[in-house]
PDB file of C-alpha atoms in Angstrom:
ATOM      1  CA  MET A 649      98.800  -0.802  81.333  1.00 39.00           C
ATOM      2  CA  ASN A 650     102.367  -0.247  80.103  1.00 40.00           C
ATOM      3  CA  ILE A 651     104.565  -1.936  82.719  1.00 36.00           C
ATOM      4  CA  SER A 652     107.761  -0.169  81.650  1.00 37.00           C
ATOM      5  CA  HIS A 653     105.999   3.176  82.021  1.00 37.00           C
ATOM      6  CA  ALA A 654     104.721   2.258  85.485  1.00 37.00           C
ATOM      7  CA  LEU A 655     108.205   1.209  86.584  1.00 37.00           C
ATOM      8  CA  SER A 656     110.089   4.218  85.237  1.00 35.00           C
ATOM      9  CA  PRO A 657     109.904   6.339  88.435  1.00 36.00           C
ATOM     10  CA  LEU A 658     111.282   3.465  90.487  1.00 40.00           C
ATOM     11  CA  LEU A 659     113.989   2.510  88.020  1.00 38.00           C
ATOM     12  CA  ALA A 660     115.133   6.115  87.907  1.00 38.00           C
ATOM     13  CA  VAL A 661     115.985   5.801  91.586  1.00 40.00           C
ATOM     14  CA  ILE A 662     117.236   2.233  91.961  1.00 39.00           C
ATOM     15  CA  SER A 663     118.682   0.343  89.048  1.00 38.00           C
ATOM     16  CA  GLY A 664     118.341  -3.415  88.853  1.00 38.00           C
ATOM     17  CA  SER A 665     115.660  -5.925  88.041  1.00 34.00           C
ATOM     18  CA  LEU A 666     112.263  -6.099  89.748  1.00 34.00           C
ATOM     19  CA  LEU A 667     109.651  -8.796  89.649  1.00 31.00           C
ATOM     20  CA  SER A 668     107.536  -8.679  86.510  1.00 30.00           C
ATOM     21  CA  GLY A 669     104.458  -6.528  87.034  1.00 34.00           C
ATOM     22  CA  THR A 670     105.813  -4.581  90.019  1.00 38.00           C
ATOM     23  CA  ALA A 671     104.277  -1.129  90.238  1.00 44.00           C
ATOM     24  CA  LEU A 672     105.289   1.923  92.236  1.00 45.00           C
ATOM     25  CA  SER A 673     102.786   1.237  95.029  1.00 48.00           C
ATOM     26  CA  ASP A 674     103.680  -2.437  95.414  1.00 76.00           C
ATOM     27  CA  ASN A 675     106.030  -4.101  97.865  1.00 89.00           C
ATOM     28  CA  ILE A 676     109.531  -4.789  96.536  1.00 93.00           C
ATOM     29  CA  MET A 677     110.885  -8.324  96.664  1.00 94.00           C
ATOM     30  CA  LEU A 678     114.628  -7.859  96.909  1.00 96.00           C
ATOM     31  CA  PRO A 679     117.051 -10.076  94.982  1.00 97.00           C
ATOM     32  CA  PRO A 680     119.188 -12.486  97.033  1.00 97.00           C
ATOM     33  CA  PRO A 681     122.007 -10.707  98.894  1.00 97.00           C
ATOM     34  CA  ASP A 682     125.614 -11.350  97.965  1.00 96.00           C
ATOM     35  CA  LYS A 683     126.969 -13.141 101.040  1.00 95.00           C
ATOM     36  CA  LYS A 684     130.380 -13.999  99.592  1.00 93.00           C
ATOM     37  CA  GLY A 685     131.634 -10.655  98.323  1.00 87.00           C
ATOM     38  CA  GLY A 686     133.300  -7.788 100.128  1.00 92.00           C
ATOM     39  CA  ARG A 687     136.753  -6.731 101.249  1.00 95.00           C
ATOM     40  CA  PRO A 688     138.868  -7.950 104.193  1.00 96.00           C
ATOM     41  CA  LEU A 689     137.393  -6.946 107.546  1.00 96.00           C
ATOM     42  CA  MET A 690     140.527  -5.302 108.940  1.00 98.00           C
ATOM     43  CA  GLN A 691     140.913  -3.169 105.820  1.00 98.00           C
ATOM     44  CA  VAL A 692     137.274  -2.098 106.040  1.00 98.00           C
ATOM     45  CA  LEU A 693     137.666  -1.187 109.723  1.00 98.00           C
ATOM     46  CA  ASN A 694     140.728   0.881 108.873  1.00 98.00           C
ATOM     47  CA  GLU A 695     138.834   2.817 106.171  1.00 98.00           C
ATOM     48  CA  ARG A 696     135.506   3.272 107.959  1.00 98.00           C
ATOM     49  CA  HIS A 697     134.421   6.919 108.227  1.00 97.00           C
ATOM     50  CA  SER A 698     131.338   9.145 107.973  1.00 98.00           C
ATOM     51  CA  THR A 699     130.211  10.829 104.749  1.00 97.00           C
ATOM     52  CA  ARG A 700     127.914  13.865 104.609  1.00 97.00           C
ATOM     53  CA  SER A 701     128.031  14.721 100.912  1.00 97.00           C
ATOM     54  CA  PHE A 702     126.438  12.347  98.419  1.00 97.00           C
ATOM     55  CA  ALA A 703     126.511  12.094  94.637  1.00 96.00           C
ATOM     56  CA  ASP A 704     123.324  12.182  92.585  1.00 92.00           C
ATOM     57  CA  LYS A 705     123.750   8.506  91.761  1.00 94.00           C
ATOM     58  CA  PRO A 706     121.224   5.703  92.351  1.00 91.00           C
ATOM     59  CA  ILE A 707     121.994   2.689  94.515  1.00 96.00           C
ATOM     60  CA  PRO A 708     121.608  -0.500  92.446  1.00 96.00           C
ATOM     61  CA  MET A 709     118.924  -2.919  93.605  1.00 95.00           C
ATOM     62  CA  GLU A 710     121.496  -5.649  94.192  1.00 97.00           C
ATOM     63  CA  ILE A 711     123.533  -3.360  96.462  1.00 97.00           C
ATOM     64  CA  LEU A 712     120.435  -2.247  98.370  1.00 98.00           C
ATOM     65  CA  SER A 713     119.528  -5.887  98.927  1.00 98.00           C
ATOM     66  CA  SER A 714     122.948  -6.772 100.334  1.00 98.00           C
ATOM     67  CA  LEU A 715     123.051  -3.606 102.442  1.00 98.00           C
ATOM     68  CA  LEU A 716     119.747  -4.378 104.165  1.00 98.00           C
ATOM     69  CA  TRP A 717     120.722  -7.997 104.701  1.00 98.00           C
ATOM     70  CA  ALA A 718     124.023  -6.900 106.236  1.00 98.00           C
ATOM     71  CA  ALA A 719     122.138  -4.487 108.478  1.00 98.00           C
ATOM     72  CA  GLN A 720     119.662  -6.946 109.982  1.00 98.00           C
ATOM     73  CA  GLY A 721     119.078  -9.852 107.626  1.00 98.00           C
ATOM     74  CA  VAL A 722     118.359 -13.454 108.546  1.00 98.00           C
ATOM     75  CA  ASN A 723     121.643 -15.383 108.677  1.00 97.00           C
ATOM     76  CA  ARG A 724     120.526 -18.785 110.013  1.00 97.00           C
ATOM     77  CA  ASP A 725     117.716 -21.261 109.406  1.00 96.00           C
ATOM     78  CA  ASP A 726     115.612 -19.684 112.154  1.00 96.00           C
ATOM     79  CA  PRO A 727     114.305 -16.291 110.887  1.00 95.00           C
ATOM     80  CA  ASP A 728     114.614 -14.855 114.406  1.00 95.00           C
ATOM     81  CA  TYR A 729     118.413 -14.997 114.125  1.00 97.00           C
ATOM     82  CA  ARG A 730     119.908 -11.979 112.390  1.00 98.00           C
ATOM     83  CA  THR A 731     123.194 -10.394 111.367  1.00 98.00           C
ATOM     84  CA  ALA A 732     122.790  -7.947 114.287  1.00 98.00           C
ATOM     85  CA  PRO A 733     122.194  -9.182 117.854  1.00 97.00           C
ATOM     86  CA  SER A 734     119.325  -7.984 120.038  1.00 95.00           C
ATOM     87  CA  SER A 735     118.528  -8.240 123.740  1.00 93.00           C
ATOM     88  CA  ARG A 736     116.926 -11.635 124.435  1.00 94.00           C
ATOM     89  CA  ASN A 737     116.690 -12.056 120.677  1.00 93.00           C
ATOM     90  CA  SER A 738     113.596  -9.849 120.643  1.00 95.00           C
ATOM     91  CA  ASN A 739     114.426  -8.199 117.284  1.00 97.00           C
ATOM     92  CA  GLU A 740     112.619  -5.073 118.398  1.00 98.00           C
ATOM     93  CA  ILE A 741     114.379  -2.749 115.940  1.00 98.00           C
ATOM     94  CA  GLU A 742     112.708  -2.033 112.601  1.00 98.00           C
ATOM     95  CA  ILE A 743     114.429  -0.480 109.590  1.00 98.00           C
ATOM     96  CA  TYR A 744     112.524   1.904 107.332  1.00 98.00           C
ATOM     97  CA  ALA A 745     114.189   2.553 103.974  1.00 98.00           C
ATOM     98  CA  VAL A 746     113.275   6.062 102.832  1.00 98.00           C
ATOM     99  CA  LEU A 747     113.791   6.438  99.089  1.00 97.00           C
ATOM    100  CA  PRO A 748     112.815   9.232  96.682  1.00 95.00           C
ATOM    101  CA  GLN A 749     109.629   7.397  95.663  1.00 93.00           C
ATOM    102  CA  GLY A 750     108.493   6.371  99.146  1.00 95.00           C
ATOM    103  CA  ALA A 751     109.237   4.873 102.546  1.00 97.00           C
ATOM    104  CA  TYR A 752     109.406   1.104 103.003  1.00 98.00           C
ATOM    105  CA  LEU A 753     109.639  -1.203 105.997  1.00 98.00           C
ATOM    106  CA  TYR A 754     112.339  -3.839 105.607  1.00 98.00           C
ATOM    107  CA  LYS A 755     111.003  -7.321 106.389  1.00 98.00           C
ATOM    108  CA  PRO A 756     114.013  -9.551 107.183  1.00 98.00           C
ATOM    109  CA  GLU A 757     111.956 -12.756 107.310  1.00 97.00           C
ATOM    110  CA  THR A 758     110.990 -12.458 103.635  1.00 97.00           C
ATOM    111  CA  HIS A 759     113.767 -10.090 102.530  1.00 98.00           C
ATOM    112  CA  GLN A 760     111.391  -7.589 100.999  1.00 97.00           C
ATOM    113  CA  LEU A 761     110.411  -3.953 101.339  1.00 98.00           C
ATOM    114  CA  GLU A 762     106.835  -3.197 102.369  1.00 97.00           C
ATOM    115  CA  ARG A 763     105.619   0.238 101.298  1.00 96.00           C
ATOM    116  CA  VAL A 764     104.275   2.404 104.116  1.00 97.00           C
ATOM    117  CA  VAL A 765     104.361   5.907 102.595  1.00 96.00           C
ATOM    118  CA  GLN A 766     104.273   6.949  98.960  1.00 94.00           C
ATOM    119  CA  GLY A 767     106.188  10.037  97.880  1.00 95.00           C
ATOM    120  CA  ASP A 768     109.502  11.643  98.766  1.00 97.00           C
ATOM    121  CA  MET A 769     109.867  12.200 102.535  1.00 97.00           C
ATOM    122  CA  ARG A 770     113.667  12.139 102.699  1.00 98.00           C
ATOM    123  CA  ALA A 771     113.815  15.723 103.995  1.00 98.00           C
ATOM    124  CA  ALA A 772     111.672  14.668 106.954  1.00 98.00           C
ATOM    125  CA  THR A 773     114.301  12.180 108.138  1.00 98.00           C
ATOM    126  CA  GLY A 774     116.765  14.775 109.429  1.00 97.00           C
ATOM    127  CA  THR A 775     117.534  18.412 110.138  1.00 96.00           C
ATOM    128  CA  GLN A 776     120.730  18.441 108.055  1.00 97.00           C
ATOM    129  CA  GLU A 777     120.342  19.442 104.413  1.00 96.00           C
ATOM    130  CA  PHE A 778     122.013  16.366 102.926  1.00 97.00           C
ATOM    131  CA  ALA A 779     119.257  14.106 104.274  1.00 98.00           C
ATOM    132  CA  ALA A 780     116.884  15.544 101.663  1.00 97.00           C
ATOM    133  CA  THR A 781     119.094  14.486  98.754  1.00 96.00           C
ATOM    134  CA  ALA A 782     120.831  11.312  99.969  1.00 98.00           C
ATOM    135  CA  PRO A 783     119.658   8.414  97.757  1.00 98.00           C
ATOM    136  CA  LEU A 784     118.700   6.414 100.852  1.00 98.00           C
ATOM    137  CA  ASN A 785     117.879   7.264 104.441  1.00 98.00           C
ATOM    138  CA  LEU A 786     117.449   4.474 106.964  1.00 98.00           C
ATOM    139  CA  VAL A 787     115.172   5.237 109.900  1.00 98.00           C
ATOM    140  CA  TYR A 788     115.566   3.049 112.979  1.00 98.00           C
ATOM    141  CA  VAL A 789     112.437   2.394 115.025  1.00 98.00           C
ATOM    142  CA  VAL A 790     111.926   0.382 118.201  1.00 98.00           C
ATOM    143  CA  ASP A 791     108.772  -1.712 118.457  1.00 98.00           C
ATOM    144  CA  GLN A 792     108.254  -1.555 122.213  1.00 97.00           C
ATOM    145  CA  SER A 793     105.644  -4.319 122.093  1.00 96.00           C
ATOM    146  CA  LYS A 794     108.489  -6.754 121.328  1.00 96.00           C
ATOM    147  CA  GLN A 795     110.668  -5.730 124.258  1.00 95.00           C
ATOM    148  CA  PRO A 796     110.837  -7.898 127.387  1.00 93.00           C
ATOM    149  CA  GLY A 797     108.013  -7.135 129.803  1.00 92.00           C
ATOM    150  CA  ASP A 798     110.274  -7.173 132.856  1.00 94.00           C
ATOM    151  CA  PHE A 799     112.466  -4.320 131.521  1.00 94.00           C
ATOM    152  CA  ASP A 800     111.810  -0.877 132.997  1.00 96.00           C
ATOM    153  CA  ALA A 801     111.676   2.173 130.711  1.00 95.00           C
ATOM    154  CA  LYS A 802     115.378   3.005 131.119  1.00 96.00           C
ATOM    155  CA  ARG A 803     116.516  -0.519 130.341  1.00 96.00           C
ATOM    156  CA  LYS A 804     114.233  -0.683 127.314  1.00 96.00           C
ATOM    157  CA  LEU A 805     115.745   2.520 125.957  1.00 96.00           C
ATOM    158  CA  VAL A 806     119.322   1.402 126.616  1.00 97.00           C
ATOM    159  CA  THR A 807     118.867  -1.995 124.966  1.00 97.00           C
ATOM    160  CA  ALA A 808     117.018  -0.499 121.992  1.00 97.00           C
ATOM    161  CA  CYS A 809     119.742   2.082 121.383  1.00 98.00           C
ATOM    162  CA  THR A 810     122.382  -0.628 121.715  1.00 98.00           C
ATOM    163  CA  GLY A 811     120.536  -2.716 119.126  1.00 98.00           C
ATOM    164  CA  VAL A 812     120.441   0.219 116.729  1.00 98.00           C
ATOM    165  CA  GLY A 813     124.168   0.712 117.287  1.00 98.00           C
ATOM    166  CA  PHE A 814     124.881  -2.850 116.176  1.00 98.00           C
ATOM    167  CA  ILE A 815     122.791  -2.368 113.039  1.00 98.00           C
ATOM    168  CA  GLY A 816     124.291   1.026 112.259  1.00 98.00           C
ATOM    169  CA  GLU A 817     127.825  -0.339 112.470  1.00 98.00           C
ATOM    170  CA  ASN A 818     126.876  -3.220 110.170  1.00 98.00           C
ATOM    171  CA  VAL A 819     125.746  -0.579 107.666  1.00 98.00           C
ATOM    172  CA  TYR A 820     128.996   1.355 108.074  1.00 98.00           C
ATOM    173  CA  LEU A 821     131.102  -1.734 107.417  1.00 98.00           C
ATOM    174  CA  PHE A 822     129.049  -2.808 104.422  1.00 98.00           C
ATOM    175  CA  CYS A 823     129.134   0.691 102.921  1.00 98.00           C
ATOM    176  CA  THR A 824     132.902   0.924 103.312  1.00 98.00           C
ATOM    177  CA  SER A 825     133.288  -2.469 101.641  1.00 98.00           C
ATOM    178  CA  ALA A 826     130.920  -1.569  98.796  1.00 97.00           C
ATOM    179  CA  GLY A 827     132.272   1.910  98.058  1.00 97.00           C
ATOM    180  CA  LEU A 828     129.280   3.700  99.571  1.00 98.00           C
ATOM    181  CA  GLY A 829     129.292   6.558 102.029  1.00 98.00           C
ATOM    182  CA  THR A 830     127.157   6.740 105.149  1.00 98.00           C
ATOM    183  CA  VAL A 831     126.605   8.734 108.329  1.00 98.00           C
ATOM    184  CA  PHE A 832     124.656   7.771 111.453  1.00 98.00           C
ATOM    185  CA  ARG A 833     122.448  10.640 112.612  1.00 98.00           C
ATOM    186  CA  ALA A 834     120.856  11.760 115.871  1.00 97.00           C
ATOM    187  CA  MET A 835     119.862  15.195 114.518  1.00 97.00           C
ATOM    188  CA  ILE A 836     116.263  14.265 113.774  1.00 98.00           C
ATOM    189  CA  ASP A 837     112.751  15.306 114.738  1.00 98.00           C
ATOM    190  CA  ALA A 838     111.631  11.893 115.965  1.00 98.00           C
ATOM    191  CA  ASP A 839     108.013  12.894 116.575  1.00 97.00           C
ATOM    192  CA  TYR A 840     107.685  14.364 113.080  1.00 98.00           C
ATOM    193  CA  ILE A 841     109.169  11.256 111.451  1.00 98.00           C
ATOM    194  CA  GLN A 842     106.804   9.097 113.512  1.00 97.00           C
ATOM    195  CA  ARG A 843     103.818  11.038 112.182  1.00 97.00           C
ATOM    196  CA  ARG A 844     105.052  10.904 108.591  1.00 97.00           C
ATOM    197  CA  LEU A 845     105.577   7.138 108.819  1.00 98.00           C
ATOM    198  CA  LYS A 846     102.145   6.782 110.464  1.00 97.00           C
ATOM    199  CA  LEU A 847     103.583   4.704 113.291  1.00 98.00           C
ATOM    200  CA  PRO A 848     101.469   3.528 116.241  1.00 97.00           C
ATOM    201  CA  VAL A 849     102.286   4.882 119.702  1.00 96.00           C
ATOM    202  CA  PHE A 850     104.256   1.784 120.744  1.00 97.00           C
ATOM    203  CA  LYS A 851     106.764   2.327 117.929  1.00 98.00           C
ATOM    204  CA  LYS A 852     109.346   5.052 118.540  1.00 98.00           C
ATOM    205  CA  VAL A 853     111.884   6.595 116.160  1.00 98.00           C
ATOM    206  CA  LEU A 854     115.422   6.474 117.588  1.00 98.00           C
ATOM    207  CA  TYR A 855     117.996   7.393 114.934  1.00 98.00           C
ATOM    208  CA  ALA A 856     118.532   7.683 111.188  1.00 98.00           C
ATOM    209  CA  GLN A 857     121.363   6.934 108.774  1.00 98.00           C
ATOM    210  CA  SER A 858     122.008   8.382 105.328  1.00 98.00           C
ATOM    211  CA  VAL A 859     123.561   6.265 102.578  1.00 98.00           C
ATOM    212  CA  GLY A 860     124.812   7.004  99.085  1.00 98.00           C
ATOM    213  CA  TYR A 861     127.855   7.210  96.878  1.00 98.00           C
ATOM    214  CA  PRO A 862     130.262   9.919  98.078  1.00 97.00           C
ATOM    215  CA  SER A 863     130.085  13.083  96.008  1.00 94.00           C
ATOM    216  CA  ASP A 864     133.729  12.707  94.964  1.00 79.00           C
ATOM    217  CA  SER A 865     133.246   9.139  93.660  1.00 56.00           C
TER     218      SER A 865
END
């Protein structure tokens, strides 16, 4: 089998190096994130804004790696400790990276993407037209089996949405620092996304976030 031919659909979407022998249907081991780069925090906060128009430009693999680590990556020796806090450190929020070639679950413990759906389902991640063409859509899902058993339904929802808010703001700050555009979205059909991602009943879709280079960049 010609490896370069097998990789061409993926490389057309995300530039950067992949492990030798990686095929379209395989998991993606991300390169190490850049933890020392970026711009001053106060400058990034001053420039943070939402973007709803994206250029037809791929996100490099190295940038995708750092973006996902910034969102919810492991930042201490214990893999349960992440860049975004969670109630009782339950880490109940999952990030699904929806790319043109498929949807992948981000695994912070191993810093890799695990394929869950093959094919382009970007349009399914939102009701606004730009979701279908943004290079990357992040879908935020709560795994209710990880939430504290003594929380009632309202408290579970509040803490899950708060956790997603932390992650979403991490993405905003990283994107501003890296020259990317992003917008956090509530205009979604959560039940439809859940079916497309083939999620079990105890996992619920909460929000989504589109990412890409601004169309004027």
